[in-house]
C-alpha atoms as one frame of an Amber mdcrd trajectory, in Angstrom:
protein
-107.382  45.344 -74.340-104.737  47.799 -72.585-104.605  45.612 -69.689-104.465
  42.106 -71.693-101.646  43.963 -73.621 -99.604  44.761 -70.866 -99.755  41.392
 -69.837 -99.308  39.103 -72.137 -97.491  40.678 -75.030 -94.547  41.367 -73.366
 -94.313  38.082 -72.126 -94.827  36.338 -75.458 -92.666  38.833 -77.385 -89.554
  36.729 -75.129 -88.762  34.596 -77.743 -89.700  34.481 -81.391 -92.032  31.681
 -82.210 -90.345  29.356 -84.353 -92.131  28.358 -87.281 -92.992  24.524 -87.968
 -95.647  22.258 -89.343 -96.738  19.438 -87.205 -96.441  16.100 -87.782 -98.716
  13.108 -87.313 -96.045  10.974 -85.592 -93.626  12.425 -83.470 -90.365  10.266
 -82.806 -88.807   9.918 -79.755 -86.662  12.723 -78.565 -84.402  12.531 -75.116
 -83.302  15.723 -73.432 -79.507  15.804 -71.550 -77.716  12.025 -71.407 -78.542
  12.662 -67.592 -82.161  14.422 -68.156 -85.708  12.727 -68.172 -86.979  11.305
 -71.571 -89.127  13.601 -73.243 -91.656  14.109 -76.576 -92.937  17.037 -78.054
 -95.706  18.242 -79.434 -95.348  20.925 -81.918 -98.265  23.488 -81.483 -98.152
  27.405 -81.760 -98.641  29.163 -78.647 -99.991  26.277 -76.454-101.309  28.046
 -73.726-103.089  24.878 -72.519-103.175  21.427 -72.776-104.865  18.377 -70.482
-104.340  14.809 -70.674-106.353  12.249 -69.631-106.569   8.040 -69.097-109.570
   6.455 -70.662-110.769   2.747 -69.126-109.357   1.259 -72.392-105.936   2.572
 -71.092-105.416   5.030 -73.666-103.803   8.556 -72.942-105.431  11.273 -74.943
-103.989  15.024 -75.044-105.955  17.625 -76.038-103.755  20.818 -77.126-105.245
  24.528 -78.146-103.177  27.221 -79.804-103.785  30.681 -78.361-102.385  32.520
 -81.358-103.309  30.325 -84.303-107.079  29.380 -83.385-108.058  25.203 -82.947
-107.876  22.378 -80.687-105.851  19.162 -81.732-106.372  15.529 -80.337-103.254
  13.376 -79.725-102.526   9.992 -78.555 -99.911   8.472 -76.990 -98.742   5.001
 -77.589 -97.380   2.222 -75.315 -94.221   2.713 -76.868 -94.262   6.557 -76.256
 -95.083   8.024 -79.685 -97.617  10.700 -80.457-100.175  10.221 -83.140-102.127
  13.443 -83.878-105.650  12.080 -83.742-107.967  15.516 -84.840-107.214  19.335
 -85.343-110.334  21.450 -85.618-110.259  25.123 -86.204-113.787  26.162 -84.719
-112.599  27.103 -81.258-112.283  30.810 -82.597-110.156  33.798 -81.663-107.817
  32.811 -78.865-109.043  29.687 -77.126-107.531  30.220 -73.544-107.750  26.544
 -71.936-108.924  23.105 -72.628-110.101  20.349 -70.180-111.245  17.157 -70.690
-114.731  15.899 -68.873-114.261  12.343 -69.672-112.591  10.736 -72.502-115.230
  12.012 -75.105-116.084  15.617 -73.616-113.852  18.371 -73.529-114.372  22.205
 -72.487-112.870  24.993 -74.260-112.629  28.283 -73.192-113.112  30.730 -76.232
-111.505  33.804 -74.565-111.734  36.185 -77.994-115.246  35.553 -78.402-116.673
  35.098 -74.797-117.536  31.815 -75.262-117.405  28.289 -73.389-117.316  25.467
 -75.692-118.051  21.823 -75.220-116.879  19.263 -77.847-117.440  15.459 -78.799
-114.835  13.330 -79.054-115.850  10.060 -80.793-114.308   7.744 -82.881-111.764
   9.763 -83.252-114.058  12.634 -84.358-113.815  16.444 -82.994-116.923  18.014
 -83.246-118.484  21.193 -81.556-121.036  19.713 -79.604-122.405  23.071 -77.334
-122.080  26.733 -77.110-122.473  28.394 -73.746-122.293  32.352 -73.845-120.200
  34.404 -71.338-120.602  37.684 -70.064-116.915  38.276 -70.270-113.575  36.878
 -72.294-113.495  33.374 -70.180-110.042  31.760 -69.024-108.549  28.866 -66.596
-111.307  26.499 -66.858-112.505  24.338 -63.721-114.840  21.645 -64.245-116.613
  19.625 -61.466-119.618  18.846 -59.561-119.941  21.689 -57.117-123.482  21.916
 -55.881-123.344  17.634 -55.775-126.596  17.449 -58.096-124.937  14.316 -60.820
-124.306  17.511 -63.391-120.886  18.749 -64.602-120.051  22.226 -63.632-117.760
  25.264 -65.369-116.210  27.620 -63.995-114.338  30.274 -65.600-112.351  33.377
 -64.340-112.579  36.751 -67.156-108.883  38.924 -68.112-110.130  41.765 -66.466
-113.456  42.418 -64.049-113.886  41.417 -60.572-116.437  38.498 -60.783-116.171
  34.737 -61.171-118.606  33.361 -62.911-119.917  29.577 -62.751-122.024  27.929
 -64.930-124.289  25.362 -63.337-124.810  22.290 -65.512-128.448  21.222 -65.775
-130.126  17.998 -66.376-131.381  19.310 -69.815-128.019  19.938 -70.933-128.288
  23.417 -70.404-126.196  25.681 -68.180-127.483  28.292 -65.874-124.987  31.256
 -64.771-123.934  32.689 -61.504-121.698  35.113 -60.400-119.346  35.564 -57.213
-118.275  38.222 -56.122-114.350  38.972 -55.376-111.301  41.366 -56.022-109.300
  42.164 -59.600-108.832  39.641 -61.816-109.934  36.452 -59.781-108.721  33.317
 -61.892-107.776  29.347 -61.413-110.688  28.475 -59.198-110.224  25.061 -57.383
-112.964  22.793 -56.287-111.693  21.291 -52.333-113.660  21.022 -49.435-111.679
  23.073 -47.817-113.531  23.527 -44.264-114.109  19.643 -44.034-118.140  19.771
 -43.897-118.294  17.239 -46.716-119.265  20.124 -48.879-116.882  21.285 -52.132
-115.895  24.772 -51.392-114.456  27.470 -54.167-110.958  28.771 -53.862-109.461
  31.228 -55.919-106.990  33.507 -56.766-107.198  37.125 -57.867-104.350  38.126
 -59.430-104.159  42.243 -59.927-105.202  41.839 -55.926-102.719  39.792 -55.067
-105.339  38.680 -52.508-106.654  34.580 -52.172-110.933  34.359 -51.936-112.590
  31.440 -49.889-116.113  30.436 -50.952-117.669  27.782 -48.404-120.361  26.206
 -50.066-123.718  26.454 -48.120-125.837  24.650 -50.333-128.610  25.602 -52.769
-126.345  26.970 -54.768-125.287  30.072 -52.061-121.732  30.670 -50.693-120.324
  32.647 -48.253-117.154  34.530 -49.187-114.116  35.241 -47.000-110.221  36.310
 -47.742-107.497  33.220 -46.860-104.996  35.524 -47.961-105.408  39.593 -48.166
-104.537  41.497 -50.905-101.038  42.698 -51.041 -97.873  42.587 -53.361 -96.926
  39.435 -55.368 -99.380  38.994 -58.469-100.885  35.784 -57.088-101.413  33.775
 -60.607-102.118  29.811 -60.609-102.909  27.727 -57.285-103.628  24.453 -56.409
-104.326  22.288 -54.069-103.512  18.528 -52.366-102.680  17.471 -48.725 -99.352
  18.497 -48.571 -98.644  16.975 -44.678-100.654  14.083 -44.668-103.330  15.517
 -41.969-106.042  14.468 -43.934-106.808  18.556 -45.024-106.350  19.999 -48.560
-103.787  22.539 -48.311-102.598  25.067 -50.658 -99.988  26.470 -53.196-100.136
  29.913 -54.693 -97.257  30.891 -57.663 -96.651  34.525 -56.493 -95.610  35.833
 -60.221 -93.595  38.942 -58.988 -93.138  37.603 -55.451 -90.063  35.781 -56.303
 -91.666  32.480 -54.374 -94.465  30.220 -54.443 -96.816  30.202 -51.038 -97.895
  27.148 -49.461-101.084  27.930 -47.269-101.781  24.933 -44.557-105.128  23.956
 -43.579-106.289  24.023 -40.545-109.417  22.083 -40.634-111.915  24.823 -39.918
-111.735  26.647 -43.462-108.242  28.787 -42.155-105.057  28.847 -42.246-102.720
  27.332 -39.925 -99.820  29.036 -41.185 -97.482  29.551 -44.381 -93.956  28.994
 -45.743 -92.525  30.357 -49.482 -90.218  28.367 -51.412 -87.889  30.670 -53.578
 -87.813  31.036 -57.028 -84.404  30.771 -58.574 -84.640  33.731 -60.803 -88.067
  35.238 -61.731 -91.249  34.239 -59.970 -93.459  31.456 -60.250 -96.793  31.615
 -62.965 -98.146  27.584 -63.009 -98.315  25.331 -60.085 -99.007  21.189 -59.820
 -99.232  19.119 -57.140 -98.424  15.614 -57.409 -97.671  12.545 -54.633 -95.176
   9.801 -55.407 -93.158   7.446 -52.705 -95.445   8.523 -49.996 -95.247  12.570
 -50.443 -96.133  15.703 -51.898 -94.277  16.512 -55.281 -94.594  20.353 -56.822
 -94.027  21.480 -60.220 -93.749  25.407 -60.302 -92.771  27.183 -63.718 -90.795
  29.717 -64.376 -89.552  31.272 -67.889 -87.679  28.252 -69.595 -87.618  25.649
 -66.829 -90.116  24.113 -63.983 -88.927  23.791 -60.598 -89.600  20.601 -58.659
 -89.889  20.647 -54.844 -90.894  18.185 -52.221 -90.551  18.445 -48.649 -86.853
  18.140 -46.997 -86.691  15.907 -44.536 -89.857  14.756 -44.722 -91.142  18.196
 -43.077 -93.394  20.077 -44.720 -94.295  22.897 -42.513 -90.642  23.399 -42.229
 -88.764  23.732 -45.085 -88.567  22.047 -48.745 -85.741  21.100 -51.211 -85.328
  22.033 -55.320 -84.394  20.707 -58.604 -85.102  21.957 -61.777 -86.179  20.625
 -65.306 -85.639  22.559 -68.294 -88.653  23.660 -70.133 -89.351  25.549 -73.041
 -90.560  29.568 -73.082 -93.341  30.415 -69.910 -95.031  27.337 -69.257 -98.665
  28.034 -67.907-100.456  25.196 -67.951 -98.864  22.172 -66.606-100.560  18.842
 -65.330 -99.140  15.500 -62.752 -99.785  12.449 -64.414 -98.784   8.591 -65.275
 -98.629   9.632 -68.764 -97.201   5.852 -70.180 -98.486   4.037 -67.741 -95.570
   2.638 -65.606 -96.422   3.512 -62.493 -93.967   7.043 -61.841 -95.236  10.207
 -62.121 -94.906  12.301 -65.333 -96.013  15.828 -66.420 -97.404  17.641 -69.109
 -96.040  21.155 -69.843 -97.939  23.831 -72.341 -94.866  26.287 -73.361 -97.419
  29.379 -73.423 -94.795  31.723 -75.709 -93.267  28.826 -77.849 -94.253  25.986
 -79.907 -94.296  23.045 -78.107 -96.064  21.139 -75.252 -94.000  18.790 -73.618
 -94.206  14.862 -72.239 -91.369  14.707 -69.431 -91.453  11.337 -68.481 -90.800
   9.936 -64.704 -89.207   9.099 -62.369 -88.973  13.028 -62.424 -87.353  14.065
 -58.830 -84.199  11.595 -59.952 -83.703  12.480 -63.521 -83.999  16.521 -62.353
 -80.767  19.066 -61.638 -80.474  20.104 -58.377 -80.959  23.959 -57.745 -78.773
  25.370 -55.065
């Protein structure tokens, strides 16, 4: 509890929440004359949200609030308004994150009661659908097929232990548990194949360590661990992953939280690295990372306190160096997610505010409507 305390209270005692009920339309609301079009959702302490496209061509959001205790459903419409679908208050004491499955699953981590949840979605009905116990408070949900057998698979990082735990998804329904090894605090797994044997690795980052874990996937369900970056200063928080210089390998992004800089790790093709480069952080550090492509290269969203920093490669070379702009935000966005939100074809994103009220639509094109940082 010490540690959790020193962590996030200080963070969330920033800015007062406001108070506010929400609504079950929101109108449109526009940022700066010059600034992206935006919509808000008004949610206490969203420390996650996740979006996601069903066949029909609808765009659901799923929302949690941290301090407050349920999950909401909202939909946008084709003409950009939000229409609060469901709110259900069974996630208990301080859901961490939400991800959708498909457009009638979602996972829930249920970080005050050490619980993973799976809901229903149907019909416009939220319903607690599963239970799946934890060994330790669960946060930063990853969900995906790692051991290739047709089942979903969870994986969860805890707030404080040394082990990452995954829960294999089983043809009955049920889940079976594993856990990995690695350093303090190991969070925001990522599913990539990240040595190129066709198999989906485990990559991690382990944030009191300030070190980066690599687990290549043998098969049967066995992995053999190694460090892609060692531990060292700059709390490594968030990381993701895309090609970032169009050599057909999954590289790397790491928000360095105290590092002052975000750390792009390049593939090499062989499950190393070929080498690194930090973009700067204007003020802070970096907590939440994204990676997007649009016009034929990498975008990155990287959050600081009150604003997310966009960068793509200057000059078209990545290895070399990369170029800013900023878009303002509201207070520590942690949870932030690439994509085509209304359906027109440019890139939008989907910010959780983690120590305000609101998660935010910012609508594309994104890199033209953004400021310039010098």
């Amino acid at each position: 509890m010490t540690t959790r305390l020193t962590r996030y209270s200080a963070l969330l005692a920033l800015l007062p929440l406001l108070a506010g009920c929400l609504q079950a339309t929101v109108p449109a609301k526009l940022a700066e004359p010059e600034g992206p079009a935006t919509r808000e959702i008004q949610i206490d302490a969203p420390w996650s949200a996740s979006a996601i496209v069903t066949p029909a061509g609808e765009t659901l959001i799923a929302a949690i609030s941290h301090r407050d205790n349920y999950l909401e459903i909202w939909q946008l419409t084709p003409d950009r308004k939000l229409v609060r679908l469901a709110q259900n208050e069974a996630t208990n004491y301080h859901p961490d994150s939400v991800r959708w499955a498909s457009p009638t699953e979602l996972y829930v981590a249920a970080e005050g009661t050490s619980k993973v949840q799976r809901w229903s979605f149907n019909d416009k009905k939220l319903g607690l659908a599963q239970i799946i116990s934890a060994d330790h408070p669960p946060i930063a949900l990853t969900l995906g097929d790692l051991d290739q057998d047709g089942q979903l698979d969870v994986i969860s990082g805890p707030y404080i232990g040394d082990t990452l735990t995954i829960f294999w998804g089983q043809a009955d329904g049920q889940f079976k548990t594993q856990y990995l090894a690695g350093d303090k605090v190991p969070q925001y797994a990522r599913i990539v194949d990240w040595d190129g044997d066709g198999k989906p690795d485990l990559i991690w980052s382990e944030y009191d360590a300030g070190s980066i874990r690599f687990a290549r996937n043998l098969g049967q369900r066995k992995f053999e661990l190694s460090l892609l970056q060692k531990a060292g200063p700059g709390k490594t928080r968030q990381l993701a992953a895309g090609d970032l210089d169009n050599d057909g390998h999954p590289d790397l992004v790491v928000a360095l939280e105290t590092g002052k800089a975000a750390r792009i790790l390049f593939n090499d093709g062989k499950g190393g690295v070929r080498d690194t480069l930090e973009i700067p952080a204007p003020l802070y550090g970096y907590s939440a990372v994204a990676i997007g492509h649009e016009h034929g290269q990498p975008l990155l969203a990287l959050s600081e306190n009150g604003r997310v920093v966009l960068a793509r490669p200057k000059d078209g070379k990545p290895h070399e160096a990369w170029e800013r702009r900023g878009l303002s935000t509201g207070a520590l966005p942690l949870d932030m997610q690439f994509i085509d939100l209304d359906r027109d074809g440019h890139l939008d994103l989907l910010v959780a505010n983690s120590a305000d009220t609101t998660v935010q639509l910012i609508f594309g094109p994104l890199w033209e409507n953004a400021k310039p940082i010098p």
